[in-house]
mmCIF file of C-alpha atoms in Angstrom:
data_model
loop_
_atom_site.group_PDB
_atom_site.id
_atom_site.type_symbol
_atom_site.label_atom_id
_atom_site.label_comp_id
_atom_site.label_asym_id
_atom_site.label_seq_id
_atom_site.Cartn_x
_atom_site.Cartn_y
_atom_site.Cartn_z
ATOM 1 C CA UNK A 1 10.341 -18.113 -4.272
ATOM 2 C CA UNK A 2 10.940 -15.162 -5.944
ATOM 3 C CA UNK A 3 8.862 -11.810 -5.007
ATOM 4 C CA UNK A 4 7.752 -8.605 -6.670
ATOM 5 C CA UNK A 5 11.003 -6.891 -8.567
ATOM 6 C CA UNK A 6 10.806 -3.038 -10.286
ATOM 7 C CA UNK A 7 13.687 -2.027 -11.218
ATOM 8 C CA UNK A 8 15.503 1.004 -12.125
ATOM 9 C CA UNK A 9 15.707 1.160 -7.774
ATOM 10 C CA UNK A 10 16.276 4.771 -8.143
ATOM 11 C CA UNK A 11 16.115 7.067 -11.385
ATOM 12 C CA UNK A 12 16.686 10.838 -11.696
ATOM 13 C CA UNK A 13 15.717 12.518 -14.565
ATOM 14 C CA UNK A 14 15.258 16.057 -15.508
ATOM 15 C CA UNK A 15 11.989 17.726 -16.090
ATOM 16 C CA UNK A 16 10.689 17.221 -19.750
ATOM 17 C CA UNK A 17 12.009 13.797 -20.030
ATOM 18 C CA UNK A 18 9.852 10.506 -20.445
ATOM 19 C CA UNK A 19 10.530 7.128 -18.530
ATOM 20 C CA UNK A 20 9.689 3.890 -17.930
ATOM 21 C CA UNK A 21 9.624 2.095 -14.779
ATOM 22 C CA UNK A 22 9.050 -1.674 -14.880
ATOM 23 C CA UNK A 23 7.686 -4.591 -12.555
ATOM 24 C CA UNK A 24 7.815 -8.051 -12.812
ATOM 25 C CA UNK A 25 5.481 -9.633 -10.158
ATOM 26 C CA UNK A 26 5.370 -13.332 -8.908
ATOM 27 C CA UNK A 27 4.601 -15.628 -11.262
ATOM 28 C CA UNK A 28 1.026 -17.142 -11.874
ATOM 29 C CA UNK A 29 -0.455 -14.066 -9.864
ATOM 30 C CA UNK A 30 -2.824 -12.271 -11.835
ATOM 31 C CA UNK A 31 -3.604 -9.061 -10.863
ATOM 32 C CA UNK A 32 -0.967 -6.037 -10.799
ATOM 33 C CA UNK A 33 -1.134 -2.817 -8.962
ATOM 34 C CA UNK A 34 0.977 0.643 -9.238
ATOM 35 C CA UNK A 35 0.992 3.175 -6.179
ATOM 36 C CA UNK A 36 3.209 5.523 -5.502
ATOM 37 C CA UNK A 37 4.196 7.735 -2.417
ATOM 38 C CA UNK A 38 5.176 11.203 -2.843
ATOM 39 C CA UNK A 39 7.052 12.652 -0.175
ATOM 40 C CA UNK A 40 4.477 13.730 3.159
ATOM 41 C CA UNK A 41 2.044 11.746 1.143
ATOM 42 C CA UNK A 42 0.530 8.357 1.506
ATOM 43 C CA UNK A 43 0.702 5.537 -1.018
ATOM 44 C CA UNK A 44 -1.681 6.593 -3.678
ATOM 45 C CA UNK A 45 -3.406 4.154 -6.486
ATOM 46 C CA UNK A 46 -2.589 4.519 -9.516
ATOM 47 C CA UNK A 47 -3.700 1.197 -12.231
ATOM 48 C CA UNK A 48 -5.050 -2.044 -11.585
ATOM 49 C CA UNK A 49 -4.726 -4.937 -13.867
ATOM 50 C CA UNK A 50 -6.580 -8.359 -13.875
ATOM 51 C CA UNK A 51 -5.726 -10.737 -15.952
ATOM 52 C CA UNK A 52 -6.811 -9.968 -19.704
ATOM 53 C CA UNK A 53 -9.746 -7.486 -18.482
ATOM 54 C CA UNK A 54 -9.332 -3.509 -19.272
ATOM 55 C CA UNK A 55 -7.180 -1.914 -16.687
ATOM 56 C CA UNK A 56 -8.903 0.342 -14.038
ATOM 57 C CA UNK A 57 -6.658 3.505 -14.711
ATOM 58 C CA UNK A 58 -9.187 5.680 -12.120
ATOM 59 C CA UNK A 59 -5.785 6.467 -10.423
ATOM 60 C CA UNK A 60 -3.650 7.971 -12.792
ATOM 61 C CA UNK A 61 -2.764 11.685 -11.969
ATOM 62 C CA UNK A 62 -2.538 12.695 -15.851
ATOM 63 C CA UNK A 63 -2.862 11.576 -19.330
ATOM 64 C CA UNK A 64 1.178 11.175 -19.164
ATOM 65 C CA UNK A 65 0.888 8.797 -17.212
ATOM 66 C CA UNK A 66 0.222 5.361 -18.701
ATOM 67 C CA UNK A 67 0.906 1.542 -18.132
ATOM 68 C CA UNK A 68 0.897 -1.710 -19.692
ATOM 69 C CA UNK A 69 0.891 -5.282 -18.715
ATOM 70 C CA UNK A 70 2.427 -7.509 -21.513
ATOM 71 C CA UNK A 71 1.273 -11.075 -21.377
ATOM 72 C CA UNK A 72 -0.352 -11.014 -18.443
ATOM 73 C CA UNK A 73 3.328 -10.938 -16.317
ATOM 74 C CA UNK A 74 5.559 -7.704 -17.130
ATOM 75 C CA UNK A 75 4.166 -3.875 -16.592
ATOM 76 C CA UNK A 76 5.013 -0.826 -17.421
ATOM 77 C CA UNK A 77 4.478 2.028 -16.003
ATOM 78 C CA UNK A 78 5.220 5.535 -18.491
ATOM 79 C CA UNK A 79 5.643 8.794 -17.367
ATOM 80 C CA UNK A 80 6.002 11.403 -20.463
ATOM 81 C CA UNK A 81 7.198 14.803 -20.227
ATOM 82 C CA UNK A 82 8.039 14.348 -16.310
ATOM 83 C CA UNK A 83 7.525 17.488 -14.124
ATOM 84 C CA UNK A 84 8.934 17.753 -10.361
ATOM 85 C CA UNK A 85 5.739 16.617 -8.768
ATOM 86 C CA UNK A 86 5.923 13.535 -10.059
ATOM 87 C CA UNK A 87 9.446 12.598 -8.150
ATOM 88 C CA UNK A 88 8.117 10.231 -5.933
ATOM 89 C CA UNK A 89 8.495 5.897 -4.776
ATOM 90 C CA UNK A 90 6.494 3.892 -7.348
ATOM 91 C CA UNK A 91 5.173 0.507 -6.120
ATOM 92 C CA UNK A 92 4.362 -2.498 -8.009
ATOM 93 C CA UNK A 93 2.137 -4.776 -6.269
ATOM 94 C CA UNK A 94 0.369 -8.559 -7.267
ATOM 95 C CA UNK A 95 -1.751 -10.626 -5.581
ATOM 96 C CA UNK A 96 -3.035 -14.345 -7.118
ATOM 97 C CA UNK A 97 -6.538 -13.165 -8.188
ATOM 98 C CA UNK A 98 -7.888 -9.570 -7.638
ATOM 99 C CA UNK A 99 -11.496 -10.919 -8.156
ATOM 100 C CA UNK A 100 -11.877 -11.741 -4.353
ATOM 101 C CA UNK A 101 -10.512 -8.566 -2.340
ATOM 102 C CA UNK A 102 -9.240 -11.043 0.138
ATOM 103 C CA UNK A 103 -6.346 -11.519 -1.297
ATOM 104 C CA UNK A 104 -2.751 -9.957 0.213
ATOM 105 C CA UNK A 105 -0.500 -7.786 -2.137
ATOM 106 C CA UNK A 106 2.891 -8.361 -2.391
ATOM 107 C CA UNK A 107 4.906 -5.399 -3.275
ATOM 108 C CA UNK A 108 7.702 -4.627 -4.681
ATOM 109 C CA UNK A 109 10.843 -3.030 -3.452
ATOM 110 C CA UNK A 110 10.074 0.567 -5.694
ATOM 111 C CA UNK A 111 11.387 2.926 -7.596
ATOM 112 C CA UNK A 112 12.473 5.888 -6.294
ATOM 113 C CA UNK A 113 12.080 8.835 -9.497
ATOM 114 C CA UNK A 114 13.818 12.142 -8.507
ATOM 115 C CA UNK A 115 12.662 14.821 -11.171
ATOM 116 C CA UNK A 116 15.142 17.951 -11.495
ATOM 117 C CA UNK B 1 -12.723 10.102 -2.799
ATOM 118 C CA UNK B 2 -12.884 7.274 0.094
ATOM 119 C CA UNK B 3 -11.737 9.156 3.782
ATOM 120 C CA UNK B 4 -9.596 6.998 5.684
ATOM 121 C CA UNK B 5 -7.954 7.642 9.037
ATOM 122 C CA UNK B 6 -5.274 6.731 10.814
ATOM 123 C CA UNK B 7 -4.089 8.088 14.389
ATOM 124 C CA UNK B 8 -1.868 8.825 15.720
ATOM 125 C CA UNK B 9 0.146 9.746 13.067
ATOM 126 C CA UNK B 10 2.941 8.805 15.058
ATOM 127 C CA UNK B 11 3.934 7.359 17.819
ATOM 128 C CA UNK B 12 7.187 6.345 20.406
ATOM 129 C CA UNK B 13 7.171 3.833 23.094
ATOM 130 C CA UNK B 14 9.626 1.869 25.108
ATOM 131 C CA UNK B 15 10.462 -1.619 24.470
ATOM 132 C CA UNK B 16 8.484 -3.868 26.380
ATOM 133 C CA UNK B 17 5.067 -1.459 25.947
ATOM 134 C CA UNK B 18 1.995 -2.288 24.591
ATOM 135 C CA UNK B 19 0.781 0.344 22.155
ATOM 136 C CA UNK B 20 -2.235 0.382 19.628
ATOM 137 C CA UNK B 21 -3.574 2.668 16.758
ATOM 138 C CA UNK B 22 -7.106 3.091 14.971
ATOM 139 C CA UNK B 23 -7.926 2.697 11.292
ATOM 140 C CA UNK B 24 -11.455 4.805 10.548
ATOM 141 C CA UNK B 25 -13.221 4.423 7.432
ATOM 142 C CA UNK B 26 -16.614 5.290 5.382
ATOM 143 C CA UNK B 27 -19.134 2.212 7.088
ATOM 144 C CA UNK B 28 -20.895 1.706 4.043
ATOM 145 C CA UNK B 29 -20.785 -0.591 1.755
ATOM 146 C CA UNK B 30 -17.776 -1.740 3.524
ATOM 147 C CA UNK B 31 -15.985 -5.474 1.998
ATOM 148 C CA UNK B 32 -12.339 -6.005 3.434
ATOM 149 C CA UNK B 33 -9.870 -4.224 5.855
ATOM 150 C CA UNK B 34 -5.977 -4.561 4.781
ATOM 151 C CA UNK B 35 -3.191 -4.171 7.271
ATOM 152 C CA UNK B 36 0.245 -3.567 6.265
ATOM 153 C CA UNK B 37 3.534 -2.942 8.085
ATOM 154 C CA UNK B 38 6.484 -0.831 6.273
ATOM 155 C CA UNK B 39 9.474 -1.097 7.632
ATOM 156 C CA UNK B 40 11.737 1.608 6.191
ATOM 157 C CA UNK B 41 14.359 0.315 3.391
ATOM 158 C CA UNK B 42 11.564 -2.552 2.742
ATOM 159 C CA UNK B 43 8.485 -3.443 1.046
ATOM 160 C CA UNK B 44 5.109 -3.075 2.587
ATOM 161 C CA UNK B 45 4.048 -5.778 4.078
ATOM 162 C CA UNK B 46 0.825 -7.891 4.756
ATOM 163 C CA UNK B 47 -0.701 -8.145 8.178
ATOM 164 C CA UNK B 48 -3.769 -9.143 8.069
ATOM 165 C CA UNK B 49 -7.095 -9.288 5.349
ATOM 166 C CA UNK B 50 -10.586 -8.837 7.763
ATOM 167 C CA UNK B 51 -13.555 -8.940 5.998
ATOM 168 C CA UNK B 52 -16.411 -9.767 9.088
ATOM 169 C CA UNK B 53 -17.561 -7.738 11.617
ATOM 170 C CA UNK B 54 -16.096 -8.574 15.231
ATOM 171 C CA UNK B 55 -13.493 -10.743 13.350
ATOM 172 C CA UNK B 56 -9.965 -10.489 15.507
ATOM 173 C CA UNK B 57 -7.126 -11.657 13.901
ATOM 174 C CA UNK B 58 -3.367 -12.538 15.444
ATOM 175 C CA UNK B 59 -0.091 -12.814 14.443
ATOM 176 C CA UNK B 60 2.955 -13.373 17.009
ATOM 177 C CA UNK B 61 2.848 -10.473 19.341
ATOM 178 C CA UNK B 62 0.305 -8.511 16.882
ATOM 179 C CA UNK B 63 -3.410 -8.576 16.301
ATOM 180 C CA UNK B 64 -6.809 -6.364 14.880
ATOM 181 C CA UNK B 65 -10.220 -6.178 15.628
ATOM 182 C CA UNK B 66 -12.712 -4.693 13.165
ATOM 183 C CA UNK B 67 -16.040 -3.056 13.670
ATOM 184 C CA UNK B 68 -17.558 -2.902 10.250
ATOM 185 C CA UNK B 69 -21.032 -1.215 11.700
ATOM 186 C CA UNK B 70 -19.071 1.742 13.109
ATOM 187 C CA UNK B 71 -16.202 1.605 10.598
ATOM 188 C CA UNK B 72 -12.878 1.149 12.578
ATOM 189 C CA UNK B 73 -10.066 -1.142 13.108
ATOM 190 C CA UNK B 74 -7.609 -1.532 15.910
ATOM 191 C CA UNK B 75 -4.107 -2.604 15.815
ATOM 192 C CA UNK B 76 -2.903 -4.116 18.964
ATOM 193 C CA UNK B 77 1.198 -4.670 19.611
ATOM 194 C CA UNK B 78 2.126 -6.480 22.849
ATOM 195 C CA UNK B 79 5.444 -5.973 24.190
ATOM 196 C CA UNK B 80 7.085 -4.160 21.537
ATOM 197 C CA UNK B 81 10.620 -4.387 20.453
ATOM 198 C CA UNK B 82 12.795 -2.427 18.389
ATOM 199 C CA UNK B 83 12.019 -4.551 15.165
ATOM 200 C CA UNK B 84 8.523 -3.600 15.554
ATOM 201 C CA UNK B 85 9.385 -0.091 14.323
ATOM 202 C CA UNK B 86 7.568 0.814 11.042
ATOM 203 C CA UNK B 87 4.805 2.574 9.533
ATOM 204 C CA UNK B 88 1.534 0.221 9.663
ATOM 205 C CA UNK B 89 -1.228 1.402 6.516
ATOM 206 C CA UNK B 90 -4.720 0.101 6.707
ATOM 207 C CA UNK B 91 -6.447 0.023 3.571
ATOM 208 C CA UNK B 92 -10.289 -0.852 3.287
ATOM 209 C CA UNK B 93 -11.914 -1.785 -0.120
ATOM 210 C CA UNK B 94 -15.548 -1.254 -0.310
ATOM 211 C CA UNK B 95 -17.734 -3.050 -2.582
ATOM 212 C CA UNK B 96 -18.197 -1.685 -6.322
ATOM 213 C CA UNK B 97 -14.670 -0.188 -5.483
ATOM 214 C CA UNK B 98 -12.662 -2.743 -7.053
ATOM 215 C CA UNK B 99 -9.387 -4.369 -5.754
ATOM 216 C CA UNK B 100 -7.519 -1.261 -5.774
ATOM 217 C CA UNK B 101 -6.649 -0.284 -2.019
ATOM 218 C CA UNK B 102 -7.325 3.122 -0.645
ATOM 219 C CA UNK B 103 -3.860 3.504 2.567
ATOM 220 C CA UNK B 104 -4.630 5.469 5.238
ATOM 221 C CA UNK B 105 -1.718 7.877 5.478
ATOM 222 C CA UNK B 106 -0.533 5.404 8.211
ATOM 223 C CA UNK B 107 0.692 5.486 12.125
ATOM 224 C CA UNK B 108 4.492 5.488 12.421
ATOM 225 C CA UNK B 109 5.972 3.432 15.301
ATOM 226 C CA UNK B 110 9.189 3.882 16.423
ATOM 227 C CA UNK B 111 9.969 1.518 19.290
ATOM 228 C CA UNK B 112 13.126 2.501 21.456
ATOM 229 C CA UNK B 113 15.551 0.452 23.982
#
């Protein structure tokens, strides 16, 4: 079946700019997960969503960063007023039901964002 | 700000070696152990979930202990080959944590002919 897909696969931008990075996981899985991996870094959390329950943002870098999840399927992830340290790989991740801890994350294939 | 260590940080063997690399963590409150394997171009991907102490896991030519009580994980490769070449993350989740997964910043393999 069909995995975890993000697309743009590669945006560059220049500093200032807002944009929008999106993920649609596999269908029926419930929870949703953003890292990303700046360069020398490791993969980072950013937001976790399950199902209709608030978000657990404890990973966002900055208040311009922000996410959604519409409809429990679609997220995305916002960066406003982008500055170079933010050029990094974004991941979208799901998994069937975050609840448990057990179960794998399948990721996506990323975005890489390349901030002038 | 959970501490989690991986080492080496990288590593290069011949094909047909058998390597392995450690995963440390806090001990406390300690709930599951994630393995993943990313190969570079690809997606990260799933190894293994542990969750009890002493529990060994195995898949092909690759397989992980865990010692909960002294907070470590080993990843065992037999015979490598050149596919085996990645970066492999562990991420432990402790309880009251939530689902989100903490990587190590992961041991990179390169396996050579």
């Amino acid at each position: 079946g069909a995995g975890v897909s993000q697309s743009p696969s590669n945006k560059v931008t220049e500093k200032g700019k807002d944009v929008e990075l999106r993920c649609d996981p596999i269908s029926g899985h419930t929870a949703l997960y953003w890292y990303r991996q700046s360069l020398g870094q490791g993969l980072e959390f950013l937001i976790y969503f399950q199902g209709n329950s608030a978000p657990d943002k404890s990973g966002l870098p900055s208040d311009r960063f922000s996410a959604e999840r519409t409809g429990g399927s679609v997220s995305t992830l916002t960066i406003q007023r982008t500055q170079q340290e933010d050029s990094a790989v974004y991941l979208c991740a799901s998994s069937l039901d975050g609840t448990g801890s057990y179960n794998e994350q399948f990721f996506g294939p990323g975005t890489r964002l390349t901030v002038l | 700000i959970l501490n989690v260590e991986q080492s080496p940080q990288s590593l290069h063997v011949q094909e047909g070696d058998s390597t392995n690399f450690t995963c440390s963590f806090p001990s406390s409150n300690f709930y599951a152990l994630h393995w993943y394997r990313w190969e570079t171009a690809k997606s990260p991907e799933a190894l293994f979930v542990m969750t009890l102490n002493g529990d060994e896991k195995k898949k092909g030519r690759i397989s992980a202990t865990l010692n909960t009580k002294e907070g470590y994980s080993y990843l065992y490769i037999k015979g490598s080959q050149p596919e085996d070449s990645a970066t492999y993350l562990c991420a432990p989740i402790l309880t009251g944590g939530g689902n989100k997964l903490t990587f190590g910043t992961g041991t990179q393999l390169k396996v050579e002919l």
